[in-house]
Coordinates of C-alpha atoms and ligand atoms in Angstrom, one line a residue:
X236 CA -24.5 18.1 26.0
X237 CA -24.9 20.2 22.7
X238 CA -26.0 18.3 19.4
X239 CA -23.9 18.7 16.6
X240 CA -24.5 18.6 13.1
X241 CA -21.6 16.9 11.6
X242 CA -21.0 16.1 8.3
X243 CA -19.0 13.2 7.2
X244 CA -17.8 13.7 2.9
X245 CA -16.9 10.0 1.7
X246 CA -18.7 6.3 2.0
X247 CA -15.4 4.8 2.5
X248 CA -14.4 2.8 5.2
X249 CA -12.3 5.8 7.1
X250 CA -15.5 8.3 6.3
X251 CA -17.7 5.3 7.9
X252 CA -15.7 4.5 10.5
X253 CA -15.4 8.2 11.4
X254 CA -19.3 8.4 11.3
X255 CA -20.0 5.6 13.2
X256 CA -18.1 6.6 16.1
X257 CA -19.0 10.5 15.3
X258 CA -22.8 9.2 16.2
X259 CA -21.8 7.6 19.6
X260 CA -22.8 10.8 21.3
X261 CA -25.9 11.5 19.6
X262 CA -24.9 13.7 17.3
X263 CA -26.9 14.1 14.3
X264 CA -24.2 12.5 11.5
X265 CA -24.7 13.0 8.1
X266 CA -22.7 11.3 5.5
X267 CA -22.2 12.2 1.8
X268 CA -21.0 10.0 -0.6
X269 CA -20.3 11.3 -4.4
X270 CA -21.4 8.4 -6.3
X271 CA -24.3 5.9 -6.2
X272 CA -21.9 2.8 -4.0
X273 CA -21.0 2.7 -0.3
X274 CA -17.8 0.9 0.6
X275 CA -16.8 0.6 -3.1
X276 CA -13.1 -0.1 -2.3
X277 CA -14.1 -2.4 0.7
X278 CA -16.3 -4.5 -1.4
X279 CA -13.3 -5.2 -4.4
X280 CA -10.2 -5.0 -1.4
X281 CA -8.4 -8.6 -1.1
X282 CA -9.4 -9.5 -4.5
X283 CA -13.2 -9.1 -2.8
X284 CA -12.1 -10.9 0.2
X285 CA -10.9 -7.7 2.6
X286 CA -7.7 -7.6 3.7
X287 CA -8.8 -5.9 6.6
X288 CA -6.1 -5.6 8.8
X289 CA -2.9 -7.1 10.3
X290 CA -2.0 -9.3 13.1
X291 CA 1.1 -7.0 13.8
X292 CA -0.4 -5.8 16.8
X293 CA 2.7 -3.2 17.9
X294 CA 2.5 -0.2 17.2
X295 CA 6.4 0.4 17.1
X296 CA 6.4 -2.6 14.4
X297 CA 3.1 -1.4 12.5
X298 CA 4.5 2.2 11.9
X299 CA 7.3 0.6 10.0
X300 CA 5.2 -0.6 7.1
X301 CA 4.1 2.6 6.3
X302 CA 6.5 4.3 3.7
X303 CA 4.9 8.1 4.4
X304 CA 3.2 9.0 8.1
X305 CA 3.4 5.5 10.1
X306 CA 5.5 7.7 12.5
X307 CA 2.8 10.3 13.2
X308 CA 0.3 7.2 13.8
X309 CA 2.1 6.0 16.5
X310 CA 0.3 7.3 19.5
X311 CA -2.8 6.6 16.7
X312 CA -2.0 3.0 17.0
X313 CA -1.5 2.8 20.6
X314 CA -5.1 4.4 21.2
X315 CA -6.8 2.1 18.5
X316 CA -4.6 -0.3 16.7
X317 CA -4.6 -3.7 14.5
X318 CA -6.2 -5.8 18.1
X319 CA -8.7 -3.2 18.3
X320 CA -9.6 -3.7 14.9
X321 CA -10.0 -7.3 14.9
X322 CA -11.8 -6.9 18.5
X323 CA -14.4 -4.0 17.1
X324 CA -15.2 -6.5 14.4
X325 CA -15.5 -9.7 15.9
X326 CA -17.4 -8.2 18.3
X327 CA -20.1 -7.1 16.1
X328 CA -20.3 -10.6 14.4
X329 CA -18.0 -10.6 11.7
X330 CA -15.2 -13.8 12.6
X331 CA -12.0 -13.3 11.6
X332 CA -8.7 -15.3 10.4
X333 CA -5.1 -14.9 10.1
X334 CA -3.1 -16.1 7.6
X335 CA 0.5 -17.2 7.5
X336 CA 1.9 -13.7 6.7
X337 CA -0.2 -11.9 9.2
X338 CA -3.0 -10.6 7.1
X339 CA -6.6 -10.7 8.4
X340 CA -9.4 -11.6 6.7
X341 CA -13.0 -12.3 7.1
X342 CA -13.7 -15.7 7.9
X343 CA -16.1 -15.8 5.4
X344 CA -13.4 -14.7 2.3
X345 CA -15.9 -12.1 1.5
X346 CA -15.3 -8.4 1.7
X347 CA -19.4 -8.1 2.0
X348 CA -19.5 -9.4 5.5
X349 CA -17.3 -6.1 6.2
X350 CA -19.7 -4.3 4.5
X351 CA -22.6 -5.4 6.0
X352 CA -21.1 -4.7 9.5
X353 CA -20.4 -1.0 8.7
X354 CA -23.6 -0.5 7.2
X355 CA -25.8 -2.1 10.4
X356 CA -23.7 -0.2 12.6
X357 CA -24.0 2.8 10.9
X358 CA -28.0 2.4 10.5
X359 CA -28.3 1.3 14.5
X360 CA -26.4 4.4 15.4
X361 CA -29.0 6.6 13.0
X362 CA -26.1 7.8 10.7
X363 CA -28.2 9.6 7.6
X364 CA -26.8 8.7 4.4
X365 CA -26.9 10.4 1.5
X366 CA -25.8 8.9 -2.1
X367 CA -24.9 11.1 -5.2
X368 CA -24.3 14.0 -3.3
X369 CA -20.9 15.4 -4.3
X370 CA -19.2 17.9 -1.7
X371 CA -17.5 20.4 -3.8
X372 CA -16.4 23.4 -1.7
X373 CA -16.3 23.9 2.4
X374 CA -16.2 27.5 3.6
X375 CA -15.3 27.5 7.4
X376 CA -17.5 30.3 8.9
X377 CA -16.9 32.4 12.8
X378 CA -18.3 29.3 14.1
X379 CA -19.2 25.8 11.9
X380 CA -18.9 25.6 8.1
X381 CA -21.4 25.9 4.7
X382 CA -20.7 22.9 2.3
X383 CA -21.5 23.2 -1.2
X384 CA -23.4 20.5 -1.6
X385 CA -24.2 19.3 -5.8
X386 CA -26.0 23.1 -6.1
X387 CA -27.0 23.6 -2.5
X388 CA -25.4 24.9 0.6
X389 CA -26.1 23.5 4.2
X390 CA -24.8 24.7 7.4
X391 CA -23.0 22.2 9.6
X392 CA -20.9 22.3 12.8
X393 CA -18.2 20.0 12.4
X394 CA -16.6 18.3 9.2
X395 CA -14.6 15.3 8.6
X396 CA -13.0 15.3 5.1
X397 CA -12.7 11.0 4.5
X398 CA -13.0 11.6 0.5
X399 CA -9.7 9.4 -0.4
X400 CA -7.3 9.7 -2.7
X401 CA -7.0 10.4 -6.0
X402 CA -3.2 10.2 -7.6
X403 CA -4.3 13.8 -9.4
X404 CA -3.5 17.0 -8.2
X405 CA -7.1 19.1 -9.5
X406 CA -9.1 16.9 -7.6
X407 CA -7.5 18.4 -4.1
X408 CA -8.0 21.8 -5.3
X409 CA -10.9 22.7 -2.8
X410 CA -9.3 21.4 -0.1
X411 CA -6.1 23.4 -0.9
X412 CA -8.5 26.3 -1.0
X413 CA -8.6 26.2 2.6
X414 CA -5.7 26.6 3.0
X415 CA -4.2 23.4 3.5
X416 CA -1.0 22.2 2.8
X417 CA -0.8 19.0 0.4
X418 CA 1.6 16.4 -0.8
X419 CA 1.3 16.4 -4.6
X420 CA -0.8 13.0 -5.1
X421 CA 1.2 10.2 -7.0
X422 CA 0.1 6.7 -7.1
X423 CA 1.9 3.8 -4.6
X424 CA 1.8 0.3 -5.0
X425 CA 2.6 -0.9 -8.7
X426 CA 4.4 -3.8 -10.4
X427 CA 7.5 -2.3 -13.1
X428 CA 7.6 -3.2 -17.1
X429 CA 10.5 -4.1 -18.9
X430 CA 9.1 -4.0 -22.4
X431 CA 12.6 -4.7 -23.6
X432 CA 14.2 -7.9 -21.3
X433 CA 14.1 -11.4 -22.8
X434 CA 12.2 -12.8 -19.6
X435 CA 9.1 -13.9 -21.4
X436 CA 9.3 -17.0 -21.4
X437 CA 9.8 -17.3 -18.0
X438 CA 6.6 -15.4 -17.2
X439 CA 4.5 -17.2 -14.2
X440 CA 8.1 -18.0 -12.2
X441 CA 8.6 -16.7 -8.6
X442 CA 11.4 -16.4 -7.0
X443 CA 10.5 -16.8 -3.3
X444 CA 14.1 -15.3 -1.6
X445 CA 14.9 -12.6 -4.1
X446 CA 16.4 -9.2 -3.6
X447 CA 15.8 -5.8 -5.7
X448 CA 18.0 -2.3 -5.7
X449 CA 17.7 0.9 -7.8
X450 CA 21.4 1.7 -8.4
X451 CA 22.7 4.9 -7.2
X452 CA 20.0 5.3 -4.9
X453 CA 19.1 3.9 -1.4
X454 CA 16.4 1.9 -2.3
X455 CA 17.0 -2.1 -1.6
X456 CA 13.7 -4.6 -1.0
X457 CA 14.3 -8.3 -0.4
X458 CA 10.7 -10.8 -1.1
X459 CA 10.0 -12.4 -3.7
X460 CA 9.8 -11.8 -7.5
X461 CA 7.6 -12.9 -9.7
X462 CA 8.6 -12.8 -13.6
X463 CA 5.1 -11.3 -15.8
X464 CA 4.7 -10.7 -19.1
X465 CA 5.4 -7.3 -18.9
X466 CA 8.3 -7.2 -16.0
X467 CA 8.2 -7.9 -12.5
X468 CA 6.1 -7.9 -9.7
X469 CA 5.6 -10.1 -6.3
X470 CA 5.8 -8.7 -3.3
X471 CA 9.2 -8.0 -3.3
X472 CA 8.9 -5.2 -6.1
X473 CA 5.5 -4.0 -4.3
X474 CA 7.7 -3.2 -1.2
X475 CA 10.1 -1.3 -3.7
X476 CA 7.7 0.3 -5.4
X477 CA 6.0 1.8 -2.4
X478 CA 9.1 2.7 -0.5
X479 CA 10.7 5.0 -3.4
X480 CA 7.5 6.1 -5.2
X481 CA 8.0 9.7 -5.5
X482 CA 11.5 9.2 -6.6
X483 CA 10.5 6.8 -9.1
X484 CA 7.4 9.2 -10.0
X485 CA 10.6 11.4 -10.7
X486 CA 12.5 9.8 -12.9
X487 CA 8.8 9.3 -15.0
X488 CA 9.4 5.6 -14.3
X489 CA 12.4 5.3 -16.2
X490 CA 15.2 3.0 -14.1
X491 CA 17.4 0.0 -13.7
X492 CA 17.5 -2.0 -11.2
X493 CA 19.7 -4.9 -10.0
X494 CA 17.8 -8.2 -8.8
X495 CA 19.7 -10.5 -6.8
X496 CA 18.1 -14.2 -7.4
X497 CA 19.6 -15.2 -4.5
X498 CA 19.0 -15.1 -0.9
X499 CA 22.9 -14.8 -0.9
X500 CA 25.7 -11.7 -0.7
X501 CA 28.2 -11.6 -3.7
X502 CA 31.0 -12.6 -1.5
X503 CA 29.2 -16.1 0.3
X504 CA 27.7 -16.7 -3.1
X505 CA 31.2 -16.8 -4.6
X506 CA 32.5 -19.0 -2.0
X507 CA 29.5 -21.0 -2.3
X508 CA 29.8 -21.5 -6.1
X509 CA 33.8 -22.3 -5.8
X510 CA 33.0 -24.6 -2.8
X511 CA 31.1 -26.2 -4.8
X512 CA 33.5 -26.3 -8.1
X513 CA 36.0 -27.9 -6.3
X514 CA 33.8 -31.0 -4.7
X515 CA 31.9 -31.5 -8.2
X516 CA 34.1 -30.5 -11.1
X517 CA 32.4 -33.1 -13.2
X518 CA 29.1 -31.8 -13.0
X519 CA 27.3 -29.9 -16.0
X520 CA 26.5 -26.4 -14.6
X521 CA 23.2 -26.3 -16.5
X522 CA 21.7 -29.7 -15.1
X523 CA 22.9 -28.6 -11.9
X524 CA 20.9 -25.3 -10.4
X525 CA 22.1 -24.4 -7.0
X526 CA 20.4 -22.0 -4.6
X527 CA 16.8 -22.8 -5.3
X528 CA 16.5 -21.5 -8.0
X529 CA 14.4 -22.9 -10.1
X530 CA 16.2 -24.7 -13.3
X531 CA 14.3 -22.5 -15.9
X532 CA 15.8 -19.7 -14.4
X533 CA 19.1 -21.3 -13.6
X534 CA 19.7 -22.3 -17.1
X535 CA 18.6 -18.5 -18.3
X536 CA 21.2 -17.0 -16.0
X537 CA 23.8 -18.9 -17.2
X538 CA 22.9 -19.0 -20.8
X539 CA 23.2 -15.0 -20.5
X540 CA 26.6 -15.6 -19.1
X541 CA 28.0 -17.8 -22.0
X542 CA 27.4 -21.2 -20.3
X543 CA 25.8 -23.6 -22.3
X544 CA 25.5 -27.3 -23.3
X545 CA 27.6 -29.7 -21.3
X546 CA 30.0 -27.2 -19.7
X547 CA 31.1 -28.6 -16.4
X548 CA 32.3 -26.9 -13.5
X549 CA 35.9 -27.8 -14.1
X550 CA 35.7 -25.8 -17.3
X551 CA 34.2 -22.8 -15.8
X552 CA 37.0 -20.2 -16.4
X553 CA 37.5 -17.2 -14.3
X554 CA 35.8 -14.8 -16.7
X555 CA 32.5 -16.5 -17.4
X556 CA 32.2 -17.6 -13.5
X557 CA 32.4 -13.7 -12.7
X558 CA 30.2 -13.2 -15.6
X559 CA 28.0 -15.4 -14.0
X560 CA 27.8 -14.1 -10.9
X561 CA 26.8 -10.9 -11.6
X562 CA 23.8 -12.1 -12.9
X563 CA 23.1 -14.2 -10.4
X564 CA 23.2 -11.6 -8.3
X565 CA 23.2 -8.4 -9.7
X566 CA 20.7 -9.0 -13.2
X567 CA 20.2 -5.5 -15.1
X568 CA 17.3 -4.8 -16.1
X569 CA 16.0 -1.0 -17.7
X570 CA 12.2 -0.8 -16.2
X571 CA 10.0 1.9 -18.7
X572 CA 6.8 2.5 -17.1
X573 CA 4.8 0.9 -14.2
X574 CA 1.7 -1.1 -14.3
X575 CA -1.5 -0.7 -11.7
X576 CA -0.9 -3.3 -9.2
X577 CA -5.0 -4.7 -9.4
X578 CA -5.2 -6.2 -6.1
X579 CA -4.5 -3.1 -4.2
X580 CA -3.5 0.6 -5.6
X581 CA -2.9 3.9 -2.6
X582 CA -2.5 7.5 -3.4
X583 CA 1.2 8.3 -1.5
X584 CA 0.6 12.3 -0.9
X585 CA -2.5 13.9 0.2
X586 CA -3.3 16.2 3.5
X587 CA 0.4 17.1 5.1
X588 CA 0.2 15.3 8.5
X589 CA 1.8 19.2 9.8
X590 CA -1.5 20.1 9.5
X591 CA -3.3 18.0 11.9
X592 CA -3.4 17.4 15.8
X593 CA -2.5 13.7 15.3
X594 CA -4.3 12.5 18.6
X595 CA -7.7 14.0 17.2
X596 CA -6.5 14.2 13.2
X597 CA -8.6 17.4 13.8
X598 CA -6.7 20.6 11.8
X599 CA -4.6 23.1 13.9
X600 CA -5.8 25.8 11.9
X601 CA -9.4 25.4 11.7
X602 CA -11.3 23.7 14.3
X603 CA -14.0 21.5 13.9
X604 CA -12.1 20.1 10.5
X605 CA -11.4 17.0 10.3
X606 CA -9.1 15.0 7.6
X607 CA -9.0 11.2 7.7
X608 CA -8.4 8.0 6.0
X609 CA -6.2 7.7 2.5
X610 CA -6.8 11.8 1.7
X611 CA -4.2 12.5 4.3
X612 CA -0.5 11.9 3.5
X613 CA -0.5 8.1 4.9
X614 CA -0.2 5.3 2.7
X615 CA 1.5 1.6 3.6
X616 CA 2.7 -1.3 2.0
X617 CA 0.0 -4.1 1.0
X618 CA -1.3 -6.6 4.1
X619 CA -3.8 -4.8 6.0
X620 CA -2.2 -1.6 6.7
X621 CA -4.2 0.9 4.3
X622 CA -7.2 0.2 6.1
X623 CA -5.9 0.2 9.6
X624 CA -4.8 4.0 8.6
X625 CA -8.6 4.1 8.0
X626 CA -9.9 2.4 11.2
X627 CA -7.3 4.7 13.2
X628 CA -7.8 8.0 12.0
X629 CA -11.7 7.4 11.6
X630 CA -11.5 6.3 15.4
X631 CA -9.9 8.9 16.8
X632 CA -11.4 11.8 14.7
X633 CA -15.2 10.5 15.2
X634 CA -14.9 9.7 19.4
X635 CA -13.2 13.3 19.5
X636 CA -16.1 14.5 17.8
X637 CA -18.3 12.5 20.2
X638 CA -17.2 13.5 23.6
Ligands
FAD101 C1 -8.3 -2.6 -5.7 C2 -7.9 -2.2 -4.3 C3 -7.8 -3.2 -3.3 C4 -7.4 -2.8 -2.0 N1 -7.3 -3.8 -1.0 C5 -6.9 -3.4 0.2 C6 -6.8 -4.4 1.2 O1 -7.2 -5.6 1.0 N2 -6.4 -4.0 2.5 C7 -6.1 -2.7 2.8 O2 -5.7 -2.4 3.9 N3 -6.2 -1.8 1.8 C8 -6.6 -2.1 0.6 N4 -6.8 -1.1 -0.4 C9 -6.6 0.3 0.0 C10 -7.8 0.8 0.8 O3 -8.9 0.4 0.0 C11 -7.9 2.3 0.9 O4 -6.7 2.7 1.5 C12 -9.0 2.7 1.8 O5 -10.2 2.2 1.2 C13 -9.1 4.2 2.0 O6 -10.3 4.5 2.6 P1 -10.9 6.0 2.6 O7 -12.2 5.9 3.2 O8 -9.9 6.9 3.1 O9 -11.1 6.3 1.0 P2 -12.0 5.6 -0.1 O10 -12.2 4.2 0.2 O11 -11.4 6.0 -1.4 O12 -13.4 6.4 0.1 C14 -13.6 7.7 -0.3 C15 -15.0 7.9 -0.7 O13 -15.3 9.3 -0.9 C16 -16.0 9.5 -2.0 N5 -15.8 10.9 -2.4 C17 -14.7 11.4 -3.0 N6 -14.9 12.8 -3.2 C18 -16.1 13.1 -2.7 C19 -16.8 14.3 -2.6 N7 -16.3 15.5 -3.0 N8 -18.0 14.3 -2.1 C20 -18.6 13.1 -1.6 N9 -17.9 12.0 -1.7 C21 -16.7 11.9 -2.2 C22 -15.5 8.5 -3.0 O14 -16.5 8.3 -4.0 C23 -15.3 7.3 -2.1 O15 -16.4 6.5 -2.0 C24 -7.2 -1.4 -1.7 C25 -7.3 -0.5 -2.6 C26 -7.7 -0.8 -3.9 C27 -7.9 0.3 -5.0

């Protein structure tokens, strides 16, 4: 079999992933990383413990948490998915857990156990590395490419691109340079600020069964909310935020949405409440919160709706029940501006997935290219599923380049 001289541009987990697998047929694999770290993102993912992937192990199911691409990575999956994952780790030592929601983690609740296996793997499989060496252009030649290299150009056969994203259009300039077609780069994952809503003093609450809509648009997420200093977040408004991100990058972050407290419709919560009414009309409303929700919150939602002191049920007229209602279950609030969600951020745009033979993530137009990993227009919701998209795409690109 021919050597190849491969190079590999990014020391993240899809570029090692990619090398790794690159090196199974004794290629000589060179990797480049930019800055002075390996893994950075690894080492601080999971709030440093590494979310590393999911237990969701179908590949029909997995391709639905992935707002952009999860289609294309469906015969991905099916080739190396979430149990392949977990397998190609624990095999190599690392021991792994699920939590309740399906998230996997490192026994160890430390993101450097993660590290530690990519980097043995990668050293027993003779991948060079090379630190602070920034690729800045590649030129495909008749056959193999020239990488700019800091000041120097070097001749290699094969390329994998697996330099990330970056929610800022300049820095995919080189790569549009060949030619490539790319999703203008906007930032996914982020919590929404309200710097005007009278929440504050509610800050720390979550509501486990809430629901959240952008009026006038399609966008509806149901999980739960948690009330910040700033607005919301929780996963419920992650989901949202992922989902509609470039049209909320459109509207410069200026919305409303509608948050439903309940796990209830308008029409079973109305029956509810006069159900209710009719068995208790003593009751006071405000001493009395219904719905699990939480009697902070209760007695905010109804103070909004004119309901205070020792109102009972009996006196609830039909205007201040309807009132009522509507903020129970559909509460206004104008968001202005977004916040970086710190326990995971992902770049939604990147590489257009038309551009690549999705079995190989090789590019139709100029062999021996390879694009992997968060540079190409995948992104998914938080749990596991950004570095999955990592695993896969590094997988299949490196064994093609292996065979
Ligand atoms: C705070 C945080 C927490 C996260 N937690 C999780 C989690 O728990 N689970 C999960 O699934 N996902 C998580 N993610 C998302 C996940 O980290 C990324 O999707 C994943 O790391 C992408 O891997 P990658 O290799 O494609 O890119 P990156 O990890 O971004 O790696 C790209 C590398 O390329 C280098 N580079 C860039 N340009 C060049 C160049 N021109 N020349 C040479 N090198 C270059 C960069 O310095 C970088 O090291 C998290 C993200 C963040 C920011």
């Amino acid at each position: 079999m021919e050597l190849k001289k491969i190079a590999i541009i990014g020391g993240g987990a899809a570029g090692f992933f990619a090398a790794i697998h690159a090196a199974e047929g004794k290629n000589e694999v060179h990797l480049f990383e930019k800055s002075n770290k390996l893994l950075s993102k690894v080492k601080v993912s999971g709030g440093g413990r590494c979310n590393v992937t999911h237990d969701c192990d179908h590949a029909n199911k997995l391709i639905q948490y992935y707002p952009r691409g999860g289609r294309s990575l469906k015969k991905g999956f099916e080739i190396f998915g979430t149990k392949d994952s977990k397998a190609w780790f624990e095999n190599r030592g690392v021991s792994l857990k699920i939590e309740g929601d399906g998230r996997v983690f490192p026994k160890s609740d430390s993101s450097q156990s993660i590290i530690d296996c990519l980097l043995n793997e990668a050293n027993k499989k003779g991948v060079h590395i090379h630190l602070k060496k920034e690729v800045k252009r590649v030129k495909p030649k008749t056959k193999g490419f020239f990488l700019k290299i800091n000041e120097k150009e070097e001749y290699f056969d094969k390329v994998v691109l697996a330099n990330g994203g970056y929610p800022k259009k300049e820095a995919y300039q080189w790569i549009r340079d060949l030619g490539l077609e790319i999703s203008d780069p906007i930032p996914s994952l982020f919590t929404f600020n309200c710097p005007e809503y009278q929440m504050k003093e509610l800050m720390g609450l979550s509501v486990p069964n809430g629901s959240v809509q952008i009026p006038g648009s399609k966008w509806k997420e149901s999980g739960s909310i948690l009330i910040t200093h700033w607005g919301f977040s929780g996963p419920g408004i992650i989901k949202l935020s992922a989902w509609a991100a470039r049209d909320l990058f459109e509207k410069n972050y200026h919305f409303p949405i509608l948050i439903n407290w309940t796990k209830f419709k308008e029409e079973d919560l109305r029956t509810l409440v006069q159900d209710y009414k009719t068995e208790n009309p003593k009751k006071k409303i405000l001493s009395h919160p219904l719905f699990d929700i939480s009697s902070r919150l209760w007695q905010h939602l109804a103070n909004k709706a004119g309901i205070c002191g020792d109102l009972r049920y009996l006196d609830l007229s039909k205007k201040v029940m309807n009132k009522w209602i509507e903020h129970l279950v559909r509460d206004e609030h104008q968001v202005k501006g977004k916040t970086t969600f710190k326990e995971e951020f992902v770049t939604c745009g990147g590489v257009e997935l038309s551009n690549l033979d999705l079995k190989t993530f090789e590019c139709k137009d100029i062999k021996g290219l390879y694009i992997v990993g968060e540079l190409v227009n995948i992104d998914g919701l938080t749990g596991g599923f950004n570095f999955q998209n990592a695993w896969t795409s590094g997988f299949l690109a490196g064994s093609s380049l292996s065979k």
